[in-house]
Amino acid sequence: MALMSISMSNFLIKSPNPQNTHLRFRQGLAIPQKRSLGIGHRTGRILCALIEADGGNLVELFVKGDLRDLKRREALEIPRIKLSRIDLQWVHVLSEGWASPLRGFMRESEFLQTLHFNSLRLDDGSVVNMSVPIVLAIDDKQKQRVGESDRVALVDSNNNTVAILSKIEIYKHNKEERIARTWGTTAPGLPYADEAITNAGHWLIGGDLEVIAPIRYGDGLDRFRLSPAELREEFVRRGADAVFAFQLRNPVHNGHALLMTDTRRRLLEMGYKNPVLLLHPLGGYTKADDVPLSWRMKQHEKVLEDGVLDPETTVVAIFPSPMHYAGPTEVQWHAKARINAGANFYIVGRDPAGMGHPVEKRDLYDADHGKKVLSMAPGLQRLNILPFKVAAYDKTQGKMAFFDPSRPQDFLFISGTKMRTLAKNKESPPDGFMCPGGWKVLVDYYDSLAVPENGKIPEAVPA
């Protein structure tokens, strides 16, 4: 992402006066009624039930407590597959229902629908969005060990049983097709492809997943890893009549905060009484030059402590998915997963899930395609998205503000590269760009990467 400016796409809501407002209604899409938060299409009333998960029910794939020991014993009698760090993150995602209605790693029919249609057709003929493959790769030796078994045990790096995969199906892992259709390129240097696909096995194994116990990481951040069910409970506890989600993998600056607070203002103007923000940083695999999760969470906490966002109307939680950097394809997954967590409004920024081209000096994706794709994506008709102007630093006001094209000379666009350079050099950004406490966390992070006295440079580790 070249600039730290952010533009927003459209709410899928009916505008009372479409000639004089930014709110637009996407033609051909019915407004959800009893099944979602939104304005009732027929009555105009605000409806307060949380939006349904995809497929009608939130999927959770945990073994009941009294059966866990039995399943662990069963796992000792069947072939075993060792999970990579990213595989374990996908088990986490599946187990809690972020990918509802999926019930395990994809079989071939689900994999092909995802690659070619970015969606899954359910038994009743309805369609839900699913834009990134959630699959488990195995090599020739592992395939041979599985043999004729219809079940396998999935174990972590310490050989602890994590889950059982049953009614399995093994099929070819066409890596080139998967990469080309997910990223739109097979250029070398795609971070997720290099990490999880290029050197993975030539087979994929799918099946129904039974997860022995909730995934825990013991890194001090598990308290932030709320499942979709737990988030729904929290939204109900807070009396939310609308939930709007903001996905990010970067520190929160005041431009982000402006977008979030203005979203709440607009929802209040629409008639909602208690819209709640889900500030939802991505917590799975990220590329090594991104700020690690632990530092981002420290920074987000400071944003709330400094009052940039209201703790009473903000829920901060970690989204456990790995990051693909697959632009318009991946942003659909980010949006779909938040529906399952109960959010019916989704803020989308400039070049969501994008990155620089791995070979050429340009952005990999068109910066506006992510928000355009969300407005058309199959299975996301229930999602509401709000248009915003670009946010930039207003030198006349000394704060982040919406860009005014009539006075462009008054605005400063601070790129991500510029922000990182300032933090690395322990220089301060313009007052009003980021809260002081949050900026200090960012400076401390880059300071932790400085060359120590022994001359050994610490390595940045993917989150």
Coordinates of C-alpha atoms in Angstrom, one line a residue:
M1 CA 0.0 0.0 0.0
A2 CA 1.7 3.1 -1.2
L3 CA -0.2 5.7 0.7
M4 CA -1.8 5.8 4.2
S5 CA -4.8 7.4 2.7
I6 CA -8.1 5.4 2.9
S7 CA -11.2 5.5 0.7
M8 CA -14.4 3.6 1.5
S9 CA -16.9 1.8 -0.6
N10 CA -20.7 1.8 -0.4
F11 CA -23.2 0.9 2.3
L12 CA -25.8 -1.4 0.8
I13 CA -28.6 0.7 2.2
K14 CA -31.5 2.7 0.7
S15 CA -30.8 6.4 0.5
P16 CA -33.7 8.6 1.4
N17 CA -32.4 11.2 -1.1
P18 CA -29.8 9.7 -3.4
Q19 CA -29.2 12.9 -5.1
N20 CA -27.9 14.7 -2.0
T21 CA -26.0 12.1 0.0
H22 CA -23.1 9.7 -0.3
L23 CA -25.3 6.7 0.7
R24 CA -26.3 4.7 -2.4
F25 CA -28.5 1.6 -2.8
R26 CA -27.1 -1.2 -4.9
Q27 CA -29.8 -2.1 -7.4
G28 CA -31.0 -5.6 -7.5
L29 CA -30.2 -6.5 -3.9
A30 CA -32.9 -6.9 -1.3
I31 CA -32.1 -5.4 2.1
P32 CA -31.9 -8.2 4.7
Q33 CA -34.8 -8.1 7.1
K34 CA -35.2 -10.6 10.0
R35 CA -31.9 -12.2 9.3
S36 CA -29.6 -9.2 9.7
L37 CA -29.0 -5.9 11.3
G38 CA -30.2 -3.3 8.9
I39 CA -33.1 -1.1 7.9
G40 CA -36.2 -3.2 7.3
H41 CA -37.0 -3.1 3.6
R42 CA -40.7 -3.0 4.0
T43 CA -41.2 -1.2 7.3
G44 CA -38.2 1.1 7.6
R45 CA -37.7 -0.1 11.2
I46 CA -34.3 -0.7 12.7
L47 CA -34.0 -4.5 13.4
C48 CA -31.8 -5.6 16.3
A49 CA -31.2 -9.3 15.9
L50 CA -27.6 -10.2 15.1
I51 CA -27.0 -11.2 11.5
E52 CA -27.1 -15.0 10.8
A53 CA -23.9 -16.8 10.1
D54 CA -23.4 -18.1 6.6
G55 CA -25.5 -21.2 6.0
G56 CA -27.9 -20.2 8.9
N57 CA -25.9 -21.6 11.8
L58 CA -22.5 -20.9 13.2
V59 CA -20.3 -24.0 12.8
E60 CA -18.1 -25.0 15.8
L61 CA -16.0 -28.1 15.4
F62 CA -14.9 -28.9 18.9
V63 CA -15.0 -32.3 20.6
K64 CA -17.2 -32.2 23.7
G65 CA -15.1 -32.2 26.9
D66 CA -16.1 -35.7 28.1
L67 CA -15.1 -37.2 24.7
R68 CA -11.6 -35.6 24.4
D69 CA -9.7 -38.4 26.0
L70 CA -11.5 -41.0 23.9
K71 CA -10.6 -39.1 20.7
R72 CA -7.0 -38.7 21.8
R73 CA -6.8 -42.5 22.2
E74 CA -8.4 -43.0 18.8
A75 CA -5.8 -40.7 17.3
L76 CA -3.0 -43.0 18.4
E77 CA -4.4 -45.8 16.2
I78 CA -4.6 -43.9 12.9
P79 CA -2.1 -42.3 10.6
R80 CA -0.7 -38.9 11.7
I81 CA -0.1 -35.7 9.8
K82 CA 2.1 -33.0 11.3
L83 CA 0.7 -29.5 10.9
S84 CA 2.8 -26.5 10.0
R85 CA 2.3 -23.2 11.9
I86 CA 0.0 -21.9 9.1
D87 CA -1.9 -25.3 9.0
L88 CA -2.6 -24.9 12.7
Q89 CA -3.9 -21.4 12.2
W90 CA -6.3 -22.7 9.6
V91 CA -7.4 -25.4 12.1
H92 CA -8.1 -22.5 14.5
V93 CA -10.1 -20.7 11.8
L94 CA -12.2 -23.7 10.9
S95 CA -12.8 -24.9 14.5
E96 CA -14.4 -21.6 15.6
G97 CA -16.6 -21.2 12.6
W98 CA -15.0 -18.2 10.9
A99 CA -15.4 -20.2 7.6
S100 CA -19.0 -21.4 8.3
P101 CA -20.5 -23.4 6.8
L102 CA -17.3 -25.3 6.1
R103 CA -16.9 -28.3 8.4
G104 CA -13.2 -29.1 7.7
F105 CA -10.4 -28.8 5.2
M106 CA -11.8 -28.5 1.7
R107 CA -12.5 -31.6 -0.4
E108 CA -12.0 -31.2 -4.2
S109 CA -15.5 -30.0 -5.1
E110 CA -15.2 -27.2 -2.5
F111 CA -11.6 -26.3 -3.6
L112 CA -12.7 -26.0 -7.2
Q113 CA -15.7 -23.9 -6.4
T114 CA -13.5 -21.6 -4.3
L115 CA -10.9 -21.2 -7.1
H116 CA -13.3 -20.7 -9.9
F117 CA -16.3 -19.0 -8.4
N118 CA -15.1 -17.5 -5.1
S119 CA -18.2 -19.1 -3.5
L120 CA -19.8 -22.3 -2.4
R121 CA -23.2 -23.6 -3.4
L122 CA -25.1 -25.2 -0.5
D123 CA -27.4 -28.2 -0.7
D124 CA -30.5 -25.9 -0.7
G125 CA -29.1 -24.0 -3.7
S126 CA -28.1 -20.9 -1.9
V127 CA -24.6 -19.5 -2.3
V128 CA -22.1 -18.3 0.4
N129 CA -18.9 -16.5 -0.3
M130 CA -15.6 -18.4 0.0
S131 CA -12.7 -16.8 -1.9
V132 CA -9.6 -18.4 -0.5
P133 CA -8.9 -22.1 -0.4
I134 CA -8.7 -23.6 3.1
V135 CA -6.7 -26.7 2.4
L136 CA -4.2 -29.1 3.9
A137 CA -1.2 -30.2 1.7
I138 CA 0.5 -33.6 2.1
D139 CA 3.5 -35.1 0.3
D140 CA 3.9 -38.5 -1.3
K141 CA 5.2 -40.2 1.8
Q142 CA 2.3 -38.9 3.9
K143 CA -0.2 -40.0 1.3
Q144 CA 1.4 -43.4 1.3
R145 CA 1.2 -43.6 5.1
V146 CA -2.5 -42.7 5.0
G147 CA -3.1 -45.6 2.7
E148 CA -6.7 -46.8 2.7
S149 CA -7.5 -45.2 6.1
D150 CA -10.6 -42.9 6.1
R151 CA -9.3 -40.9 9.1
V152 CA -6.1 -39.2 10.0
A153 CA -4.9 -37.5 13.2
L154 CA -3.5 -34.0 12.9
V155 CA -0.7 -33.2 15.4
D156 CA 1.3 -30.1 16.2
S157 CA 5.1 -29.5 16.2
N158 CA 5.3 -31.3 19.6
N159 CA 3.3 -34.3 18.3
N160 CA 0.3 -33.3 20.5
T161 CA -3.0 -34.4 18.9
V162 CA -4.9 -31.3 17.7
A163 CA -7.7 -32.8 15.7
I164 CA -9.0 -35.8 13.7
L165 CA -9.9 -35.5 10.0
S166 CA -12.5 -38.1 8.9
K167 CA -14.2 -39.1 5.7
I168 CA -11.1 -38.0 4.0
E169 CA -10.6 -37.3 0.3
I170 CA -7.1 -36.9 -1.2
Y171 CA -6.7 -35.1 -4.5
K172 CA -4.1 -33.4 -6.6
H173 CA -2.6 -30.1 -5.4
N174 CA -2.2 -28.1 -8.6
K175 CA 0.0 -25.3 -7.2
E176 CA 0.3 -23.2 -10.3
E177 CA -3.4 -23.0 -10.8
R178 CA -4.0 -22.3 -7.2
I179 CA -1.5 -19.5 -7.1
A180 CA -2.6 -18.0 -10.4
R181 CA -6.3 -17.9 -9.5
T182 CA -5.8 -16.7 -5.9
W183 CA -3.2 -13.9 -6.7
G184 CA -3.8 -13.3 -10.4
T185 CA 0.0 -13.8 -11.0
T186 CA 2.6 -16.5 -10.6
A187 CA 5.4 -14.0 -10.1
P188 CA 8.0 -15.2 -7.7
G189 CA 8.1 -13.6 -4.2
L190 CA 4.5 -13.8 -3.1
P191 CA 4.9 -14.2 0.7
Y192 CA 2.1 -16.6 1.5
A193 CA 2.8 -18.7 -1.6
D194 CA 6.5 -19.0 -0.7
E195 CA 5.7 -19.8 2.9
A196 CA 2.8 -22.3 2.5
I197 CA 2.4 -23.5 -1.1
T198 CA 5.5 -23.6 -3.3
N199 CA 7.3 -26.2 -1.1
A200 CA 4.2 -27.9 0.1
G201 CA 3.1 -31.4 -0.9
H202 CA 1.6 -32.3 -4.3
W203 CA -1.6 -33.6 -2.7
L204 CA -4.4 -32.0 -0.7
I205 CA -6.4 -33.9 1.9
G206 CA -9.9 -32.8 2.9
G207 CA -12.5 -34.0 5.3
D208 CA -14.6 -33.4 8.4
L209 CA -12.7 -31.9 11.3
E210 CA -13.0 -32.7 15.0
V211 CA -10.8 -30.4 17.0
I212 CA -9.9 -31.8 20.4
A213 CA -9.7 -28.5 22.3
P214 CA -9.7 -24.8 21.5
I215 CA -6.4 -23.6 20.0
R216 CA -4.2 -21.6 22.4
Y217 CA -0.9 -20.0 21.7
G218 CA 0.4 -19.1 25.2
D219 CA 1.8 -15.8 24.0
G220 CA -0.1 -13.5 26.3
L221 CA -2.6 -12.6 23.6
D222 CA -5.1 -15.5 23.9
R223 CA -7.5 -13.2 25.9
F224 CA -7.9 -11.2 22.7
R225 CA -8.7 -14.3 20.5
L226 CA -12.5 -14.2 20.8
S227 CA -14.3 -16.8 18.7
P228 CA -17.3 -15.7 16.6
A229 CA -19.6 -17.2 19.3
E230 CA -17.8 -15.2 22.0
L231 CA -18.0 -12.0 20.0
R232 CA -21.7 -12.5 19.4
E233 CA -22.2 -12.9 23.1
E234 CA -20.2 -9.7 23.8
F235 CA -22.2 -7.7 21.2
V236 CA -25.4 -8.9 22.8
R237 CA -24.1 -8.1 26.3
R238 CA -23.3 -4.5 25.2
G239 CA -26.7 -4.2 23.6
A240 CA -25.4 -3.6 20.1
D241 CA -28.0 -2.9 17.5
A242 CA -25.4 -2.7 14.8
V243 CA -21.8 -4.1 14.5
F244 CA -19.3 -2.6 12.2
A245 CA -15.9 -4.2 11.6
F246 CA -12.5 -2.8 10.7
Q247 CA -9.9 -5.2 9.5
L248 CA -6.3 -4.1 9.7
R249 CA -2.7 -5.5 9.9
N250 CA -1.0 -2.1 10.6
P251 CA -0.8 0.3 13.6
V252 CA -3.9 2.5 14.0
H253 CA -3.3 6.1 13.1
N254 CA -5.8 8.9 13.5
G255 CA -6.9 8.6 9.9
H256 CA -8.1 5.1 10.7
A257 CA -9.8 6.4 13.8
L258 CA -11.5 9.2 11.9
L259 CA -13.1 6.6 9.6
M260 CA -14.2 4.4 12.5
T261 CA -15.7 7.3 14.5
D262 CA -17.4 8.8 11.5
T263 CA -18.9 5.4 10.7
R264 CA -20.5 5.3 14.1
R265 CA -21.8 8.9 13.6
R266 CA -23.4 7.9 10.4
L267 CA -25.0 4.8 11.9
L268 CA -26.4 6.9 14.7
E269 CA -27.8 9.3 12.1
M270 CA -29.5 6.4 10.4
G271 CA -31.4 5.6 13.6
Y272 CA -29.2 3.0 15.3
K273 CA -29.0 3.5 19.1
N274 CA -25.8 1.6 20.0
P275 CA -23.5 0.7 17.1
V276 CA -20.4 -1.2 18.3
L277 CA -17.1 -1.2 16.6
L278 CA -15.2 -4.5 16.1
L279 CA -11.5 -3.4 15.8
H280 CA -10.2 -6.7 14.4
P281 CA -6.5 -6.9 13.6
L282 CA -5.3 -9.9 11.6
G283 CA -3.4 -12.3 13.9
G284 CA -2.2 -15.2 11.7
Y285 CA 0.8 -15.3 9.4
T286 CA 2.0 -12.0 8.1
K287 CA 5.1 -11.2 6.0
A288 CA 8.3 -10.5 7.9
D289 CA 8.4 -6.7 7.3
D290 CA 4.9 -6.2 8.8
V291 CA 4.8 -5.0 12.4
P292 CA 4.4 -8.2 14.5
L293 CA 1.0 -8.9 16.2
S294 CA 2.3 -8.4 19.8
W295 CA 3.5 -4.9 19.0
R296 CA 0.3 -4.1 17.1
M297 CA -1.8 -5.1 20.0
K298 CA 0.2 -2.9 22.3
Q299 CA -0.3 0.0 20.0
H300 CA -4.1 -0.7 19.7
E301 CA -4.4 -0.7 23.5
K302 CA -2.7 2.7 23.6
V303 CA -5.2 4.0 21.1
L304 CA -8.0 3.1 23.5
E305 CA -6.1 4.3 26.5
D306 CA -5.5 7.7 24.9
G307 CA -9.2 8.0 24.1
V308 CA -8.8 8.0 20.3
L309 CA -11.5 5.3 20.3
D310 CA -14.1 4.8 22.9
P311 CA -13.6 1.6 24.9
E312 CA -17.3 1.5 25.7
T313 CA -18.3 1.1 22.1
T314 CA -15.2 -0.7 20.8
V315 CA -14.4 -4.4 21.0
V316 CA -10.7 -5.2 20.2
A317 CA -10.2 -8.9 19.2
I318 CA -7.7 -10.9 17.1
F319 CA -8.8 -12.4 13.8
P320 CA -6.8 -15.7 13.6
S321 CA -6.6 -16.0 9.9
P322 CA -3.2 -16.2 8.0
M323 CA -2.7 -13.3 5.5
H324 CA -2.5 -14.0 1.8
Y325 CA -1.9 -10.4 0.5
A326 CA -4.3 -11.4 -2.4
G327 CA -6.1 -8.1 -2.8
P328 CA -9.7 -8.2 -4.1
T329 CA -9.8 -12.0 -3.8
E330 CA -8.7 -12.0 -0.1
V331 CA -10.8 -9.0 1.0
Q332 CA -13.9 -11.1 0.3
W333 CA -12.7 -13.7 2.8
H334 CA -12.0 -11.0 5.4
A335 CA -15.6 -9.6 4.9
K336 CA -17.3 -13.0 4.9
A337 CA -15.6 -14.1 8.1
R338 CA -16.8 -11.0 9.9
I339 CA -20.4 -11.8 9.0
N340 CA -19.9 -15.1 10.9
A341 CA -18.8 -13.1 13.9
G342 CA -22.0 -11.0 13.8
A343 CA -20.9 -7.9 12.0
N344 CA -23.1 -6.6 9.2
F345 CA -21.2 -3.4 8.4
Y346 CA -17.7 -3.6 7.0
I347 CA -15.2 -0.7 6.5
V348 CA -13.0 -1.3 3.5
G349 CA -10.0 0.8 2.8
R350 CA -7.7 1.6 -0.1
D351 CA -6.0 -1.5 -1.6
P352 CA -7.4 -3.9 1.0
A353 CA -5.2 -7.0 1.4
G354 CA -2.8 -5.5 -1.2
M355 CA 0.9 -5.3 -1.5
G356 CA 3.6 -4.1 -3.8
H357 CA 4.3 -6.3 -6.9
P358 CA 7.0 -8.8 -5.9
V359 CA 9.1 -8.1 -9.0
E360 CA 8.0 -4.8 -10.5
K361 CA 7.9 -1.4 -8.8
R362 CA 4.2 -1.0 -8.6
D363 CA 1.2 -2.0 -6.6
L364 CA 0.1 -5.6 -7.3
Y365 CA -3.6 -4.6 -7.5
D366 CA -5.7 -1.6 -8.5
A367 CA -6.3 0.3 -5.2
D368 CA -10.0 0.6 -5.9
H369 CA -10.8 -2.9 -7.0
G370 CA -11.2 -4.3 -3.5
K371 CA -14.1 -2.1 -2.6
K372 CA -15.7 -2.6 -6.0
V373 CA -15.4 -6.4 -5.8
L374 CA -17.0 -6.4 -2.4
S375 CA -20.0 -4.5 -3.8
M376 CA -20.5 -7.3 -6.4
A377 CA -19.2 -10.5 -4.8
P378 CA -21.5 -13.5 -4.7
G379 CA -22.7 -14.4 -1.3
L380 CA -22.0 -11.0 0.3
Q381 CA -25.3 -9.4 -0.5
R382 CA -26.0 -9.1 3.3
L383 CA -22.9 -7.1 3.9
N384 CA -23.2 -3.3 4.3
I385 CA -20.2 -1.1 3.2
L386 CA -19.9 2.7 3.7
P387 CA -18.4 5.2 1.3
F388 CA -15.8 7.7 2.6
K389 CA -13.6 10.4 1.2
V390 CA -9.9 10.0 1.4
A391 CA -8.4 10.7 4.8
A392 CA -5.1 12.6 4.9
Y393 CA -3.2 15.0 7.2
D394 CA -4.7 18.5 7.1
K395 CA -1.8 20.9 7.8
T396 CA -4.2 23.8 8.4
Q397 CA -6.0 21.9 11.2
G398 CA -3.1 19.9 12.5
K399 CA -5.0 16.6 12.3
M400 CA -6.2 13.8 10.0
A401 CA -9.2 14.9 8.1
F402 CA -11.1 14.1 5.0
F403 CA -9.3 15.3 1.9
D404 CA -10.8 18.5 0.3
P405 CA -9.9 18.6 -3.4
S406 CA -10.5 22.4 -3.4
R407 CA -7.4 22.9 -1.4
P408 CA -5.0 20.1 -2.1
Q409 CA -2.0 22.1 -1.0
D410 CA -3.2 21.9 2.6
F411 CA -3.0 18.1 2.8
L412 CA -0.1 15.7 3.4
F413 CA -0.2 12.1 2.4
I414 CA 2.0 10.0 4.7
S415 CA 2.9 6.8 3.1
G416 CA 3.5 3.6 5.1
T417 CA 7.2 3.8 4.0
K418 CA 7.4 7.3 5.4
M419 CA 5.7 6.3 8.6
R420 CA 8.2 3.4 9.1
T421 CA 11.2 5.6 8.3
L422 CA 10.1 8.2 10.9
A423 CA 9.6 5.5 13.5
K424 CA 13.0 3.8 12.7
N425 CA 14.7 7.2 13.0
K426 CA 12.9 8.0 16.2
E427 CA 11.5 11.1 14.5
S428 CA 8.0 12.3 15.3
P429 CA 5.2 12.6 12.7
P430 CA 3.1 15.7 12.5
D431 CA 1.1 16.3 15.6
G432 CA -2.3 14.7 15.2
F433 CA -1.2 11.9 12.9
M434 CA -1.1 9.3 15.7
C435 CA -1.7 9.4 19.4
P436 CA 1.5 9.8 21.4
G437 CA 1.2 6.5 23.2
G438 CA 0.6 4.6 20.0
W439 CA 3.5 6.3 18.3
K440 CA 5.9 5.4 21.1
V441 CA 5.0 1.7 20.8
L442 CA 5.9 1.9 17.1
V443 CA 9.2 3.6 17.8
D444 CA 10.0 1.1 20.5
Y445 CA 9.3 -1.8 18.1
Y446 CA 11.8 -0.5 15.5
D447 CA 14.2 0.3 18.3
S448 CA 14.1 -3.3 19.3
L449 CA 15.3 -4.2 15.8
A450 CA 18.4 -1.9 16.1
V451 CA 21.8 -3.5 15.9
P452 CA 22.9 -4.4 19.5
E453 CA 26.5 -4.0 20.8
N454 CA 27.4 -7.5 19.7
G455 CA 26.7 -6.5 16.1
K456 CA 24.1 -9.2 15.4
I457 CA 21.0 -7.9 13.7
P458 CA 17.7 -9.4 15.1
E459 CA 15.5 -11.0 12.5
A460 CA 12.0 -9.8 12.0
V461 CA 9.8 -12.8 12.5
P462 CA 6.4 -13.2 10.7
A463 CA 3.5 -12.9 13.2

